[in-house]
mmCIF file of C-alpha atoms and ligand atoms in Angstrom:
data_model
loop_
_atom_site.group_PDB
_atom_site.id
_atom_site.type_symbol
_atom_site.label_atom_id
_atom_site.label_comp_id
_atom_site.label_asym_id
_atom_site.label_seq_id
_atom_site.Cartn_x
_atom_site.Cartn_y
_atom_site.Cartn_z
ATOM 1 C CA MET Y 148 -36.111 -32.239 -61.764
ATOM 2 C CA ASN Y 149 -34.649 -28.816 -61.155
ATOM 3 C CA TYR Y 150 -31.796 -29.662 -58.804
ATOM 4 C CA PHE Y 151 -31.129 -26.046 -58.056
ATOM 5 C CA GLU Y 152 -34.429 -25.616 -56.195
ATOM 6 C CA GLU Y 153 -32.536 -27.417 -53.434
ATOM 7 C CA TYR Y 154 -30.551 -24.295 -52.609
ATOM 8 C CA LYS Y 155 -33.612 -22.157 -51.886
ATOM 9 C CA ASN Y 156 -33.750 -21.072 -48.217
ATOM 10 C CA LYS Y 157 -30.435 -22.795 -47.416
ATOM 11 C CA ASN Y 158 -27.488 -21.371 -45.477
ATOM 12 C CA ILE Y 159 -24.280 -21.653 -47.425
ATOM 13 C CA LEU Y 160 -20.643 -21.012 -46.603
ATOM 14 C CA ILE Y 161 -18.307 -20.155 -49.466
ATOM 15 C CA THR Y 162 -14.673 -19.857 -48.493
ATOM 16 C CA GLY Y 163 -12.778 -17.773 -51.042
ATOM 17 C CA GLY Y 164 -16.093 -16.316 -52.179
ATOM 18 C CA ALA Y 165 -14.526 -13.037 -53.317
ATOM 19 C CA GLY Y 166 -12.428 -14.827 -55.938
ATOM 20 C CA CYS Y 167 -13.193 -15.640 -59.540
ATOM 21 C CA ILE Y 168 -15.176 -18.833 -59.074
ATOM 22 C CA GLY Y 169 -16.523 -17.892 -55.636
ATOM 23 C CA SER Y 170 -17.995 -14.565 -56.754
ATOM 24 C CA ASN Y 171 -19.810 -16.262 -59.639
ATOM 25 C CA LEU Y 172 -21.063 -19.008 -57.332
ATOM 26 C CA THR Y 173 -22.295 -16.377 -54.870
ATOM 27 C CA LYS Y 174 -24.166 -14.538 -57.606
ATOM 28 C CA LYS Y 175 -25.887 -17.709 -58.774
ATOM 29 C CA LEU Y 176 -26.804 -18.897 -55.266
ATOM 30 C CA SER Y 177 -28.176 -15.467 -54.463
ATOM 31 C CA LYS Y 178 -30.432 -15.741 -57.551
ATOM 32 C CA LEU Y 179 -31.491 -19.205 -56.467
ATOM 33 C CA GLN Y 180 -32.753 -17.566 -53.257
ATOM 34 C CA ALA Y 181 -30.412 -19.154 -50.768
ATOM 35 C CA SER Y 182 -31.367 -17.812 -47.386
ATOM 36 C CA LYS Y 183 -27.859 -16.692 -46.444
ATOM 37 C CA ILE Y 184 -24.539 -16.934 -48.270
ATOM 38 C CA ILE Y 185 -21.609 -16.390 -45.951
ATOM 39 C CA ILE Y 186 -18.333 -15.559 -47.633
ATOM 40 C CA LEU Y 187 -15.158 -16.087 -45.646
ATOM 41 C CA ASP Y 188 -12.278 -14.530 -47.563
ATOM 42 C CA ASP Y 189 -9.168 -12.671 -46.441
ATOM 43 C CA LEU Y 190 -9.013 -10.707 -49.741
ATOM 44 C CA SER Y 191 -5.374 -11.761 -50.123
ATOM 45 C CA ALA Y 192 -6.003 -12.428 -53.820
ATOM 46 C CA SER Y 193 -9.241 -10.627 -54.555
ATOM 47 C CA GLU Y 194 -11.131 -7.390 -54.128
ATOM 48 C CA ARG Y 195 -14.113 -6.346 -52.051
ATOM 49 C CA TRP Y 196 -15.801 -4.906 -55.160
ATOM 50 C CA ASN Y 197 -15.920 -8.370 -56.741
ATOM 51 C CA ILE Y 198 -18.353 -9.621 -54.092
ATOM 52 C CA PRO Y 199 -21.975 -9.418 -55.274
ATOM 53 C CA ASP Y 200 -23.856 -6.792 -53.300
ATOM 54 C CA LYS Y 201 -27.039 -8.703 -52.450
ATOM 55 C CA PRO Y 202 -29.212 -8.768 -49.331
ATOM 56 C CA ASN Y 203 -28.632 -12.496 -48.780
ATOM 57 C CA VAL Y 204 -24.818 -12.225 -48.974
ATOM 58 C CA VAL Y 205 -22.809 -11.727 -45.769
ATOM 59 C CA PHE Y 206 -19.100 -11.030 -46.095
ATOM 60 C CA ILE Y 207 -16.708 -11.912 -43.292
ATOM 61 C CA GLU Y 208 -13.211 -10.691 -43.933
ATOM 62 C CA GLY Y 209 -10.770 -13.199 -42.512
ATOM 63 C CA SER Y 210 -8.542 -16.155 -43.095
ATOM 64 C CA ILE Y 211 -9.550 -19.785 -43.003
ATOM 65 C CA LEU Y 212 -6.528 -20.117 -40.708
ATOM 66 C CA ASP Y 213 -8.015 -17.714 -38.176
ATOM 67 C CA GLU Y 214 -9.568 -19.967 -35.533
ATOM 68 C CA LYS Y 215 -11.834 -17.220 -34.138
ATOM 69 C CA LYS Y 216 -13.284 -16.337 -37.522
ATOM 70 C CA VAL Y 217 -13.780 -19.962 -38.506
ATOM 71 C CA LYS Y 218 -15.462 -20.699 -35.179
ATOM 72 C CA ARG Y 219 -17.772 -17.726 -35.619
ATOM 73 C CA VAL Y 220 -18.778 -18.864 -39.109
ATOM 74 C CA PHE Y 221 -19.503 -22.405 -37.967
ATOM 75 C CA SER Y 222 -21.588 -21.164 -35.034
ATOM 76 C CA GLU Y 223 -24.300 -20.591 -37.673
ATOM 77 C CA LYS Y 224 -26.415 -23.430 -39.017
ATOM 78 C CA ILE Y 225 -24.835 -24.259 -42.373
ATOM 79 C CA ASP Y 226 -26.287 -26.571 -45.016
ATOM 80 C CA TYR Y 227 -23.458 -26.507 -47.571
ATOM 81 C CA VAL Y 228 -19.764 -25.688 -47.410
ATOM 82 C CA PHE Y 229 -18.145 -24.799 -50.716
ATOM 83 C CA HIS Y 230 -14.449 -24.713 -49.911
ATOM 84 C CA LEU Y 231 -12.855 -22.610 -52.628
ATOM 85 C CA ALA Y 232 -10.309 -20.550 -50.670
ATOM 86 C CA ALA Y 233 -6.795 -21.383 -51.745
ATOM 87 C CA HIS Y 234 -3.365 -19.962 -52.209
ATOM 88 C CA PHE Y 235 -3.468 -19.779 -56.017
ATOM 89 C CA ALA Y 236 -1.598 -21.160 -57.996
ATOM 90 C CA ASN Y 237 1.592 -22.818 -59.379
ATOM 91 C CA GLN Y 238 4.081 -19.942 -59.635
ATOM 92 C CA ASN Y 239 2.733 -18.390 -56.437
ATOM 93 C CA SER Y 240 3.369 -21.681 -54.646
ATOM 94 C CA VAL Y 241 6.909 -21.956 -55.984
ATOM 95 C CA ASP Y 242 7.549 -18.404 -54.718
ATOM 96 C CA HIS Y 243 5.676 -18.910 -51.404
ATOM 97 C CA PRO Y 244 5.628 -22.632 -50.562
ATOM 98 C CA GLU Y 245 4.984 -22.181 -46.838
ATOM 99 C CA THR Y 246 1.898 -20.006 -47.309
ATOM 100 C CA ASP Y 247 0.713 -22.505 -49.886
ATOM 101 C CA LEU Y 248 0.999 -25.365 -47.405
ATOM 102 C CA LEU Y 249 -0.627 -23.396 -44.595
ATOM 103 C CA VAL Y 250 -3.646 -22.231 -46.585
ATOM 104 C CA ASN Y 251 -4.229 -25.227 -48.850
ATOM 105 C CA GLY Y 252 -3.152 -27.864 -46.337
ATOM 106 C CA LEU Y 253 -3.851 -26.651 -42.792
ATOM 107 C CA GLY Y 254 -6.685 -24.361 -43.914
ATOM 108 C CA THR Y 255 -8.479 -27.233 -45.610
ATOM 109 C CA LEU Y 256 -7.925 -29.488 -42.597
ATOM 110 C CA LYS Y 257 -9.414 -26.831 -40.295
ATOM 111 C CA LEU Y 258 -12.545 -26.503 -42.418
ATOM 112 C CA LEU Y 259 -12.963 -30.250 -42.533
ATOM 113 C CA GLN Y 260 -12.601 -30.453 -38.738
ATOM 114 C CA TYR Y 261 -15.229 -27.780 -38.123
ATOM 115 C CA SER Y 262 -17.504 -29.328 -40.740
ATOM 116 C CA GLN Y 263 -17.216 -32.698 -39.080
ATOM 117 C CA MET Y 264 -17.747 -31.291 -35.559
ATOM 118 C CA THR Y 265 -20.860 -29.371 -36.618
ATOM 119 C CA LYS Y 266 -22.161 -32.189 -38.847
ATOM 120 C CA ILE Y 267 -22.299 -30.240 -42.098
ATOM 121 C CA PRO Y 268 -24.617 -32.055 -44.535
ATOM 122 C CA LYS Y 269 -22.394 -31.426 -47.593
ATOM 123 C CA PHE Y 270 -18.784 -30.333 -48.112
ATOM 124 C CA ILE Y 271 -17.629 -29.530 -51.650
ATOM 125 C CA PHE Y 272 -13.905 -29.255 -52.229
ATOM 126 C CA ALA Y 273 -12.360 -27.297 -55.114
ATOM 127 C CA SER Y 274 -9.554 -29.433 -56.436
ATOM 128 C CA SER Y 275 -7.531 -28.942 -59.572
ATOM 129 C CA GLY Y 276 -7.272 -31.146 -62.644
ATOM 130 C CA CYS Y 277 -4.096 -29.345 -63.629
ATOM 131 C CA SER Y 278 -2.614 -30.498 -60.312
ATOM 132 C CA VAL Y 279 -3.533 -34.021 -59.356
ATOM 133 C CA TYR Y 280 -2.903 -35.733 -62.687
ATOM 134 C CA GLY Y 281 0.742 -34.706 -63.064
ATOM 135 C CA SER Y 282 2.161 -34.420 -66.559
ATOM 136 C CA GLN Y 283 2.400 -38.024 -67.744
ATOM 137 C CA ASN Y 284 -1.090 -39.530 -67.641
ATOM 138 C CA PRO Y 285 -2.783 -40.542 -70.937
ATOM 139 C CA LEU Y 286 -5.462 -38.231 -72.352
ATOM 140 C CA PRO Y 287 -8.296 -37.692 -71.834
ATOM 141 C CA LEU Y 288 -7.616 -37.615 -68.096
ATOM 142 C CA LYS Y 289 -9.869 -39.880 -66.085
ATOM 143 C CA GLU Y 290 -10.679 -39.535 -62.400
ATOM 144 C CA ASP Y 291 -9.082 -42.799 -61.241
ATOM 145 C CA TYR Y 292 -5.480 -42.059 -62.135
ATOM 146 C CA VAL Y 293 -3.876 -39.363 -60.016
ATOM 147 C CA SER Y 294 -0.112 -38.922 -59.951
ATOM 148 C CA ILE Y 295 2.368 -38.605 -57.110
ATOM 149 C CA HIS Y 296 4.952 -37.047 -59.463
ATOM 150 C CA LEU Y 297 3.863 -33.446 -59.174
ATOM 151 C CA ASP Y 298 5.707 -30.335 -60.250
ATOM 152 C CA THR Y 299 4.799 -27.552 -57.818
ATOM 153 C CA PRO Y 300 3.853 -27.096 -54.156
ATOM 154 C CA TYR Y 301 0.345 -26.012 -55.292
ATOM 155 C CA GLN Y 302 -0.141 -29.305 -57.127
ATOM 156 C CA ILE Y 303 1.022 -31.163 -54.026
ATOM 157 C CA THR Y 304 -1.280 -29.265 -51.661
ATOM 158 C CA LYS Y 305 -4.305 -29.609 -53.943
ATOM 159 C CA LEU Y 306 -3.754 -33.363 -53.876
ATOM 160 C CA LEU Y 307 -3.221 -33.138 -50.114
ATOM 161 C CA GLY Y 308 -6.617 -31.434 -49.809
ATOM 162 C CA GLU Y 309 -8.203 -34.354 -51.650
ATOM 163 C CA LEU Y 310 -6.442 -36.852 -49.403
ATOM 164 C CA TYR Y 311 -7.761 -35.082 -46.285
ATOM 165 C CA CYS Y 312 -11.250 -35.032 -47.827
ATOM 166 C CA ASN Y 313 -11.036 -38.775 -48.417
ATOM 167 C CA PHE Y 314 -9.930 -39.326 -44.821
ATOM 168 C CA PHE Y 315 -12.866 -37.316 -43.432
ATOM 169 C CA TYR Y 316 -15.267 -39.153 -45.719
ATOM 170 C CA ASN Y 317 -13.938 -42.637 -44.919
ATOM 171 C CA TYR Y 318 -13.285 -42.178 -41.204
ATOM 172 C CA TYR Y 319 -16.003 -39.765 -40.081
ATOM 173 C CA GLY Y 320 -18.544 -40.233 -42.863
ATOM 174 C CA LEU Y 321 -18.479 -36.488 -43.675
ATOM 175 C CA PRO Y 322 -20.408 -36.164 -46.979
ATOM 176 C CA ILE Y 323 -17.750 -34.853 -49.312
ATOM 177 C CA VAL Y 324 -17.680 -34.169 -53.034
ATOM 178 C CA ILE Y 325 -14.406 -33.428 -54.812
ATOM 179 C CA LEU Y 326 -14.510 -31.368 -57.996
ATOM 180 C CA ARG Y 327 -11.410 -31.054 -60.167
ATOM 181 C CA PHE Y 328 -11.589 -27.845 -62.165
ATOM 182 C CA PHE Y 329 -9.622 -27.315 -65.371
ATOM 183 C CA ASN Y 330 -8.336 -23.877 -66.447
ATOM 184 C CA VAL Y 331 -11.357 -21.889 -65.390
ATOM 185 C CA TYR Y 332 -11.875 -18.468 -66.999
ATOM 186 C CA GLY Y 333 -14.561 -15.829 -67.138
ATOM 187 C CA PRO Y 334 -15.917 -12.649 -65.555
ATOM 188 C CA GLY Y 335 -14.627 -12.102 -62.024
ATOM 189 C CA GLU Y 336 -10.955 -12.932 -62.480
ATOM 190 C CA ILE Y 337 -8.808 -9.865 -62.059
ATOM 191 C CA PRO Y 338 -5.542 -10.130 -64.021
ATOM 192 C CA GLY Y 339 -2.238 -10.177 -62.163
ATOM 193 C CA LYS Y 340 1.171 -11.718 -61.681
ATOM 194 C CA TYR Y 341 -0.144 -15.035 -60.399
ATOM 195 C CA ARG Y 342 -3.359 -15.216 -62.388
ATOM 196 C CA ASN Y 343 -4.398 -17.403 -65.310
ATOM 197 C CA VAL Y 344 -3.460 -16.923 -68.911
ATOM 198 C CA ILE Y 345 -6.842 -15.708 -70.242
ATOM 199 C CA PRO Y 346 -7.338 -12.593 -68.043
ATOM 200 C CA ASN Y 347 -3.663 -11.754 -68.460
ATOM 201 C CA PHE Y 348 -3.848 -12.056 -72.261
ATOM 202 C CA ILE Y 349 -7.025 -9.948 -72.355
ATOM 203 C CA TYR Y 350 -5.418 -7.285 -70.168
ATOM 204 C CA ARG Y 351 -2.314 -7.094 -72.332
ATOM 205 C CA ALA Y 352 -4.285 -7.169 -75.581
ATOM 206 C CA MET Y 353 -6.410 -4.263 -74.301
ATOM 207 C CA HIS Y 354 -3.158 -2.368 -73.736
ATOM 208 C CA LYS Y 355 -1.997 -3.298 -77.251
ATOM 209 C CA LYS Y 356 0.954 -5.307 -75.973
ATOM 210 C CA LYS Y 357 2.382 -8.531 -77.357
ATOM 211 C CA LEU Y 358 0.971 -11.632 -75.665
ATOM 212 C CA PRO Y 359 3.793 -13.572 -73.994
ATOM 213 C CA ILE Y 360 3.701 -17.309 -74.655
ATOM 214 C CA THR Y 361 5.806 -19.440 -72.325
ATOM 215 C CA GLY Y 362 6.835 -22.276 -74.652
ATOM 216 C CA THR Y 363 6.023 -22.937 -78.293
ATOM 217 C CA GLY Y 364 2.313 -22.104 -78.253
ATOM 218 C CA GLN Y 365 1.525 -25.671 -79.324
ATOM 219 C CA GLU Y 366 0.838 -26.617 -75.692
ATOM 220 C CA THR Y 367 -2.842 -27.300 -75.067
ATOM 221 C CA ARG Y 368 -5.189 -26.652 -72.166
ATOM 222 C CA ASP Y 369 -8.797 -27.509 -71.390
ATOM 223 C CA PHE Y 370 -10.296 -24.034 -70.852
ATOM 224 C CA THR Y 371 -13.617 -24.096 -69.008
ATOM 225 C CA PHE Y 372 -16.000 -21.173 -68.789
ATOM 226 C CA VAL Y 373 -16.890 -20.205 -65.231
ATOM 227 C CA GLU Y 374 -20.683 -20.451 -65.789
ATOM 228 C CA ASP Y 375 -20.245 -24.090 -66.797
ATOM 229 C CA VAL Y 376 -18.055 -24.645 -63.731
ATOM 230 C CA ILE Y 377 -20.760 -23.146 -61.489
ATOM 231 C CA ASP Y 378 -23.304 -25.498 -63.042
ATOM 232 C CA GLY Y 379 -20.981 -28.421 -62.212
ATOM 233 C CA ILE Y 380 -20.462 -27.189 -58.643
ATOM 234 C CA LEU Y 381 -24.181 -26.800 -57.990
ATOM 235 C CA ARG Y 382 -24.897 -30.241 -59.384
ATOM 236 C CA GLY Y 383 -22.091 -31.706 -57.268
ATOM 237 C CA GLY Y 384 -23.662 -30.152 -54.185
ATOM 238 C CA VAL Y 385 -27.107 -31.706 -54.534
ATOM 239 C CA ILE Y 386 -26.740 -35.050 -56.264
ATOM 240 C CA SER Y 387 -26.472 -37.746 -53.622
ATOM 241 C CA GLU Y 388 -24.548 -40.220 -55.832
ATOM 242 C CA ALA Y 389 -21.727 -37.672 -55.956
ATOM 243 C CA VAL Y 390 -20.825 -38.118 -52.291
ATOM 244 C CA GLY Y 391 -17.407 -39.689 -51.768
ATOM 245 C CA GLU Y 392 -16.533 -39.214 -55.434
ATOM 246 C CA ALA Y 393 -14.196 -36.990 -57.462
ATOM 247 C CA PHE Y 394 -15.257 -35.437 -60.782
ATOM 248 C CA ASN Y 395 -13.514 -33.593 -63.582
ATOM 249 C CA ILE Y 396 -15.245 -30.307 -64.306
ATOM 250 C CA ALA Y 397 -13.860 -29.294 -67.676
ATOM 251 C CA SER Y 398 -14.876 -28.534 -71.249
ATOM 252 C CA GLN Y 399 -13.285 -31.663 -72.728
ATOM 253 C CA THR Y 400 -11.899 -29.473 -75.502
ATOM 254 C CA GLU Y 401 -8.208 -29.064 -76.151
ATOM 255 C CA THR Y 402 -7.060 -25.609 -77.245
ATOM 256 C CA LYS Y 403 -3.544 -24.614 -78.279
ATOM 257 C CA VAL Y 404 -2.210 -21.589 -76.425
ATOM 258 C CA ILE Y 405 -1.258 -19.941 -79.736
ATOM 259 C CA ASP Y 406 -4.855 -20.289 -80.956
ATOM 260 C CA LEU Y 407 -6.117 -18.793 -77.707
ATOM 261 C CA ALA Y 408 -3.753 -15.823 -78.110
ATOM 262 C CA ASN Y 409 -4.872 -15.271 -81.713
ATOM 263 C CA ILE Y 410 -8.564 -15.322 -80.752
ATOM 264 C CA ILE Y 411 -7.996 -12.721 -78.011
ATOM 265 C CA ASN Y 412 -5.875 -10.465 -80.241
ATOM 266 C CA GLU Y 413 -8.481 -10.680 -82.993
ATOM 267 C CA LEU Y 414 -11.429 -9.907 -80.690
ATOM 268 C CA LEU Y 415 -9.629 -6.911 -79.197
ATOM 269 C CA GLY Y 416 -8.072 -5.672 -82.433
ATOM 270 C CA ASN Y 417 -4.554 -5.974 -81.058
ATOM 271 C CA PRO Y 418 -2.126 -5.731 -83.980
ATOM 272 C CA ASN Y 419 0.948 -6.629 -81.931
ATOM 273 C CA GLY Y 420 0.741 -10.408 -81.983
ATOM 274 C CA VAL Y 421 2.629 -12.658 -79.620
ATOM 275 C CA GLU Y 422 6.128 -13.136 -78.292
ATOM 276 C CA PHE Y 423 7.673 -16.429 -77.250
ATOM 277 C CA ILE Y 424 9.417 -16.421 -73.897
ATOM 278 C CA GLU Y 425 11.158 -19.065 -71.843
ATOM 279 C CA LYS Y 426 9.096 -21.946 -70.569
ATOM 280 C CA ARG Y 427 8.607 -21.965 -66.812
ATOM 281 C CA LYS Y 428 10.796 -24.665 -65.287
ATOM 282 C CA TRP Y 429 7.923 -26.346 -63.448
ATOM 283 C CA ASP Y 430 5.550 -26.305 -66.405
ATOM 284 C CA LYS Y 431 5.902 -29.774 -67.856
ATOM 285 C CA ILE Y 432 2.354 -30.206 -69.075
ATOM 286 C CA THR Y 433 2.340 -30.140 -72.866
ATOM 287 C CA ARG Y 434 -1.248 -31.281 -73.388
ATOM 288 C CA ARG Y 435 -4.319 -31.104 -71.171
ATOM 289 C CA CYS Y 436 -7.728 -32.549 -71.838
ATOM 290 C CA ALA Y 437 -10.137 -34.064 -69.353
ATOM 291 C CA SER Y 438 -12.687 -36.773 -69.721
ATOM 292 C CA ILE Y 439 -16.005 -35.465 -68.372
ATOM 293 C CA GLU Y 440 -17.882 -38.707 -68.917
ATOM 294 C CA LYS Y 441 -18.194 -39.422 -65.186
ATOM 295 C CA ALA Y 442 -19.587 -35.937 -64.491
ATOM 296 C CA ARG Y 443 -21.970 -36.257 -67.443
ATOM 297 C CA LYS Y 444 -23.242 -39.599 -66.238
ATOM 298 C CA ILE Y 445 -23.589 -38.959 -62.506
ATOM 299 C CA LEU Y 446 -24.084 -35.196 -62.313
ATOM 300 C CA GLY Y 447 -25.770 -34.563 -65.665
ATOM 301 C CA TYR Y 448 -23.022 -31.988 -66.242
ATOM 302 C CA ASN Y 449 -22.984 -30.679 -69.802
ATOM 303 C CA PRO Y 450 -20.745 -27.657 -70.472
ATOM 304 C CA LYS Y 451 -22.187 -25.445 -73.165
ATOM 305 C CA THR Y 452 -19.923 -22.456 -73.669
ATOM 306 C CA LYS Y 453 -17.634 -22.370 -76.696
ATOM 307 C CA LEU Y 454 -14.271 -20.702 -76.096
ATOM 308 C CA LYS Y 455 -14.871 -17.662 -78.301
ATOM 309 C CA GLU Y 456 -18.264 -17.013 -76.741
ATOM 310 C CA GLY Y 457 -16.799 -17.303 -73.212
ATOM 311 C CA ILE Y 458 -13.944 -14.965 -74.073
ATOM 312 C CA LYS Y 459 -16.374 -12.397 -75.478
ATOM 313 C CA LYS Y 460 -18.322 -12.464 -72.204
ATOM 314 C CA THR Y 461 -15.068 -12.097 -70.274
ATOM 315 C CA ILE Y 462 -14.032 -9.109 -72.400
ATOM 316 C CA ASP Y 463 -17.449 -7.505 -71.766
ATOM 317 C CA TRP Y 464 -16.802 -7.843 -68.023
ATOM 318 C CA PHE Y 465 -13.367 -6.220 -68.459
ATOM 319 C CA LEU Y 466 -14.917 -3.314 -70.347
ATOM 320 C CA ARG Y 467 -17.650 -2.825 -67.751
ATOM 321 C CA ASN Y 468 -15.125 -2.845 -64.869
ATOM 322 C CA ASN Y 469 -12.199 -1.231 -66.605
ATOM 323 C CA GLU Y 470 -11.325 1.384 -63.974
ATOM 324 C CA LYS Y 471 -11.525 -1.005 -61.028
ATOM 325 C CA ILE Y 472 -9.484 -3.623 -62.861
ATOM 326 C CA GLU Y 473 -6.807 -1.035 -63.668
ATOM 327 C CA GLU Y 474 -6.531 -0.206 -59.966
ATOM 328 C CA SER Y 475 -6.505 -3.846 -58.817
ATOM 329 C CA ALA Y 476 -4.325 -5.615 -61.385
ATOM 330 C CA ILE Y 477 -0.880 -6.180 -59.886
ATOM 331 C CA PHE Y 478 1.929 -7.589 -62.002
HETATM 332 N N1 NAD H 1517 -9.275 -20.864 -61.614
HETATM 333 C C1 NAD H 1517 -8.836 -22.047 -62.014
HETATM 334 O O1 NAD H 1517 -8.435 -22.217 -63.166
HETATM 335 C C2 NAD H 1517 -8.844 -23.206 -61.073
HETATM 336 C C3 NAD H 1517 -8.494 -24.471 -61.569
HETATM 337 C C4 NAD H 1517 -8.474 -25.537 -60.684
HETATM 338 C C5 NAD H 1517 -8.812 -25.368 -59.360
HETATM 339 N N2 NAD H 1517 -9.133 -24.134 -58.902
HETATM 340 C C6 NAD H 1517 -9.465 -24.006 -57.477
HETATM 341 O O2 NAD H 1517 -10.730 -23.370 -57.345
HETATM 342 C C7 NAD H 1517 -10.741 -22.526 -56.205
HETATM 343 C C8 NAD H 1517 -11.158 -21.120 -56.582
HETATM 344 O O3 NAD H 1517 -10.288 -20.660 -57.596
HETATM 345 P P1 NAD H 1517 -10.356 -19.178 -58.157
HETATM 346 O O4 NAD H 1517 -9.874 -19.178 -59.548
HETATM 347 O O5 NAD H 1517 -11.659 -18.559 -57.832
HETATM 348 O O6 NAD H 1517 -9.205 -18.535 -57.273
HETATM 349 P P2 NAD H 1517 -9.130 -17.102 -56.605
HETATM 350 O O7 NAD H 1517 -7.717 -16.885 -56.237
HETATM 351 O O8 NAD H 1517 -9.799 -16.096 -57.494
HETATM 352 O O9 NAD H 1517 -10.022 -17.294 -55.308
HETATM 353 C C9 NAD H 1517 -9.520 -17.798 -54.116
HETATM 354 C C10 NAD H 1517 -9.955 -16.875 -53.025
HETATM 355 O O10 NAD H 1517 -9.427 -17.382 -51.794
HETATM 356 C C11 NAD H 1517 -9.039 -16.263 -51.018
HETATM 357 N N3 NAD H 1517 -8.065 -16.701 -50.035
HETATM 358 C C12 NAD H 1517 -6.758 -17.003 -50.211
HETATM 359 N N4 NAD H 1517 -6.200 -17.355 -49.049
HETATM 360 C C13 NAD H 1517 -7.189 -17.304 -48.110
HETATM 361 C C14 NAD H 1517 -7.238 -17.553 -46.719
HETATM 362 N N5 NAD H 1517 -6.154 -17.924 -46.036
HETATM 363 N N6 NAD H 1517 -8.417 -17.408 -46.085
HETATM 364 C C15 NAD H 1517 -9.531 -17.000 -46.751
HETATM 365 N N7 NAD H 1517 -9.527 -16.743 -48.070
HETATM 366 C C16 NAD H 1517 -8.378 -16.889 -48.744
HETATM 367 C C17 NAD H 1517 -8.495 -15.250 -52.000
HETATM 368 O O11 NAD H 1517 -8.513 -13.936 -51.484
HETATM 369 C C18 NAD H 1517 -9.452 -15.446 -53.172
HETATM 370 O O12 NAD H 1517 -10.545 -14.555 -53.092
HETATM 371 C C19 NAD H 1517 -9.347 -22.608 -55.605
HETATM 372 O O13 NAD H 1517 -9.381 -23.569 -54.571
HETATM 373 C C20 NAD H 1517 -8.482 -23.126 -56.741
HETATM 374 O O14 NAD H 1517 -7.376 -23.850 -56.283
HETATM 375 C C21 NAD H 1517 -9.172 -23.053 -59.733
#
C-alpha cells in the first residue's frame, strides 16, 4: 500500500512550515498533490524564500499565539495538523525562557484547543528526542522512558507539549501522534547563532574557518537526514495504529562530533581543521542514539540516508542558495 496516496486532495496545516523540516514537508506534500497546504509561520526563525512556491501552498504570516490568525486558519476545513512551529532550541531557550514557554507551551495548547474544537482528524506533534530523554537514560533510547531531569527550558517545554498532547488524546479523544526527532539536518536549514551543528559547520567550512567543537569531540549524536524525517512524519500521519503513541524518528546511528567535523572539512576542502572550545553548561549529553524499532514495526519507517550522502546533499543546497544564505545567516 502506498500510504502517501492518503494526502492527495487533503487540506493540511503546517505550523512552522517555513522552517527546515516544515519547508521540506511542504515540498513533499505539494508533490503528493495535497489540495491545500496552509503554512502558519511568523518567520521569527526562517525566511520567506525558504517556502516552496507552489500553487497548492498558502502562506499566512503570523504567530501561533495570535488568536485572530489561528482562528482564521481553523475556519478552513483541515484534515491534518502538523505542528512544527517552535522556539528553537536549547541555547535560545536559555537566553529567552519566557518566549520559549509562550511559543512551545501556550502556542501548542492553543493549537490543540482549536484542533479539538474543530474536530481535526489527525494532529501530529513535533517533539524532540534530544529533549525528553534527559542525559542519563541507557542507550539506545526507547520511547517508554522519558526523564523529568531536563537541562534547558526548551527540553522542558518540548516535554510539556507532549504532556498536553497526551491530555487532549486521553480526555477529548483528539487523534494525536507524537514524533520525537533526533538531530535533524539537511537542505532548508539556514545557519545561525541558534541553529544546529551541521549547517553551522558547513557554513564555517565554506568560509575556510576552524570548526568549533564544544567539548572533546568524542560526544555522539544521532544525526537524521530531513528526507528520512519527512518519510517518518508522513507515515505517522496516516497509520492508524500510531494514534496515541510516541515514536523516535532517528537514524539509529551514533556519530562522534569530531568525525562529523572531519567529514565536512574534507568534503569542502577546508584545511583549517577544528578548534576545541568550552562545553556549554547545559549540554550534559555525552552520547545520543535512539532505538527506532517501534517506528520500524508500527510505521514501517526505515531511514536510508548515510551521513556522508546527506551532508553532500546539504552542501549542494548551500551552493545553490549561497547568496540568500549569506544574507540570512545571523550569528
Ligand atoms: N531540527 C531538529 O534537529 C529538531 C530535533 C527535534 C525536534 N525538532 C522540532 O521539530 C520542529 C521543526 O524544527 P525545525 O528544525 O524545522 O525548526 P525551525 O526553527 O527551522 O522551524 C520552526 C519554525 O517555527 C517558526 N516559529 C517560531 N515561533 C513561531 C510562532 N510563535 N508562530 C509561528 N511560527 C513560529 C519559525 O519561524 C520557524 O520557521 C520544531 O518543533 C522542533 O522543536 C527539531
